[in-house]
Amino acid sequence: MSSKPNLKKAEISLINRVIDWILSLPRIIRIVIAIVFALCVTLALSPMIDMIYMESFFNPETVIVPSLVSAAFGLAMYVLGWRFLIGTVGEKPQARLFVLWYIALGLMAFAVVAILVVRGVTILNFVAN
């Protein structure tokens, strides 16, 4: 029975080490990570938002709305990255579990974009199908 608490401590220790390693990266690298993840979220959500818009809400007067919605999600991802991953000048961001969630979400968005690029899915042919 004593091995379970040790396993929990080992898992928490590993998570803390990963978070500390991410936060110890140079500031410019953390900024690039936030930028790339924000772009990936925007690109990953764009075809889905366009499809929902075209099927349910299309109006010739509001064709810019899907782009704005996708950009808003990307901006939110960037702001969250700046707040929790980068911090202000001279500040070392606190080691929080959210940092790991942010990295996981960003990596999933990156994987979705990679899959979309490999499959050749773009806004133009996603809606047409």
PDB file of C-alpha atoms in Angstrom, residues 3-51:
ATOM      1  CA  SER A   3       3.837   2.196  -3.144  1.00  0.00           C
ATOM      2  CA  LYS A   4       0.714   4.084  -4.253  1.00  0.00           C
ATOM      3  CA  PRO A   5       1.565   7.314  -2.395  1.00  0.00           C
ATOM      4  CA  ASN A   6       5.122   7.055  -3.712  1.00  0.00           C
ATOM      5  CA  LEU A   7       3.784   6.642  -7.234  1.00  0.00           C
ATOM      6  CA  LYS A   8       1.624   9.723  -6.793  1.00  0.00           C
ATOM      7  CA  LYS A   9       4.620  11.683  -5.499  1.00  0.00           C
ATOM      8  CA  ALA A  10       6.697  10.461  -8.441  1.00  0.00           C
ATOM      9  CA  GLU A  11       4.000  11.524 -10.919  1.00  0.00           C
ATOM     10  CA  ILE A  12       3.673  14.939  -9.298  1.00  0.00           C
ATOM     11  CA  SER A  13       7.438  15.301  -9.250  1.00  0.00           C
ATOM     12  CA  LEU A  14       7.651  14.470 -12.973  1.00  0.00           C
ATOM     13  CA  ILE A  15       4.895  16.945 -13.797  1.00  0.00           C
ATOM     14  CA  ASN A  16       6.630  19.651 -11.755  1.00  0.00           C
ATOM     15  CA  ARG A  17       9.937  18.956 -13.489  1.00  0.00           C
ATOM     16  CA  VAL A  18       8.305  19.205 -16.932  1.00  0.00           C
ATOM     17  CA  ILE A  19       6.592  22.472 -15.999  1.00  0.00           C
ATOM     18  CA  ASP A  20       9.813  23.885 -14.519  1.00  0.00           C
ATOM     19  CA  TRP A  21      11.727  22.876 -17.656  1.00  0.00           C
ATOM     20  CA  ILE A  22       9.195  24.621 -19.892  1.00  0.00           C
ATOM     21  CA  LEU A  23       9.284  27.772 -17.779  1.00  0.00           C
ATOM     22  CA  SER A  24      13.101  27.733 -17.696  1.00  0.00           C
ATOM     23  CA  LEU A  25      13.330  27.986 -21.484  1.00  0.00           C
ATOM     24  CA  PRO A  26      14.600  31.345 -22.744  1.00  0.00           C
ATOM     25  CA  ARG A  27      11.902  34.011 -22.979  1.00  0.00           C
ATOM     26  CA  ILE A  28      12.145  34.303 -26.776  1.00  0.00           C
ATOM     27  CA  ILE A  29      11.526  30.564 -27.172  1.00  0.00           C
ATOM     28  CA  ARG A  30       8.459  30.758 -24.919  1.00  0.00           C
ATOM     29  CA  ILE A  31       7.195  33.684 -27.017  1.00  0.00           C
ATOM     30  CA  VAL A  32       7.687  31.657 -30.215  1.00  0.00           C
ATOM     31  CA  ILE A  33       5.839  28.722 -28.617  1.00  0.00           C
ATOM     32  CA  ALA A  34       2.884  30.996 -27.778  1.00  0.00           C
ATOM     33  CA  ILE A  35       2.867  32.435 -31.310  1.00  0.00           C
ATOM     34  CA  VAL A  36       3.018  29.015 -32.986  1.00  0.00           C
ATOM     35  CA  PHE A  37       0.307  27.588 -30.736  1.00  0.00           C
ATOM     36  CA  ALA A  38      -1.951  30.603 -31.377  1.00  0.00           C
ATOM     37  CA  LEU A  39      -1.536  30.191 -35.134  1.00  0.00           C
ATOM     38  CA  CYS A  40      -2.144  26.453 -34.876  1.00  0.00           C
ATOM     39  CA  VAL A  41      -5.380  26.974 -32.938  1.00  0.00           C
ATOM     40  CA  THR A  42      -6.537  29.506 -35.527  1.00  0.00           C
ATOM     41  CA  LEU A  43      -5.688  27.226 -38.449  1.00  0.00           C
ATOM     42  CA  ALA A  44      -7.084  24.098 -36.804  1.00  0.00           C
ATOM     43  CA  LEU A  45     -10.447  25.690 -36.010  1.00  0.00           C
ATOM     44  CA  SER A  46     -10.840  27.640 -39.233  1.00  0.00           C
ATOM     45  CA  PRO A  47     -12.209  24.852 -41.487  1.00  0.00           C
ATOM     46  CA  MET A  48     -14.630  23.651 -38.812  1.00  0.00           C
ATOM     47  CA  ILE A  49     -15.912  27.159 -38.086  1.00  0.00           C
ATOM     48  CA  ASP A  50     -16.273  27.833 -41.806  1.00  0.00           C
ATOM     49  CA  MET A  51     -18.247  24.621 -42.288  1.00  0.00           C
TER      50      MET A  51
END
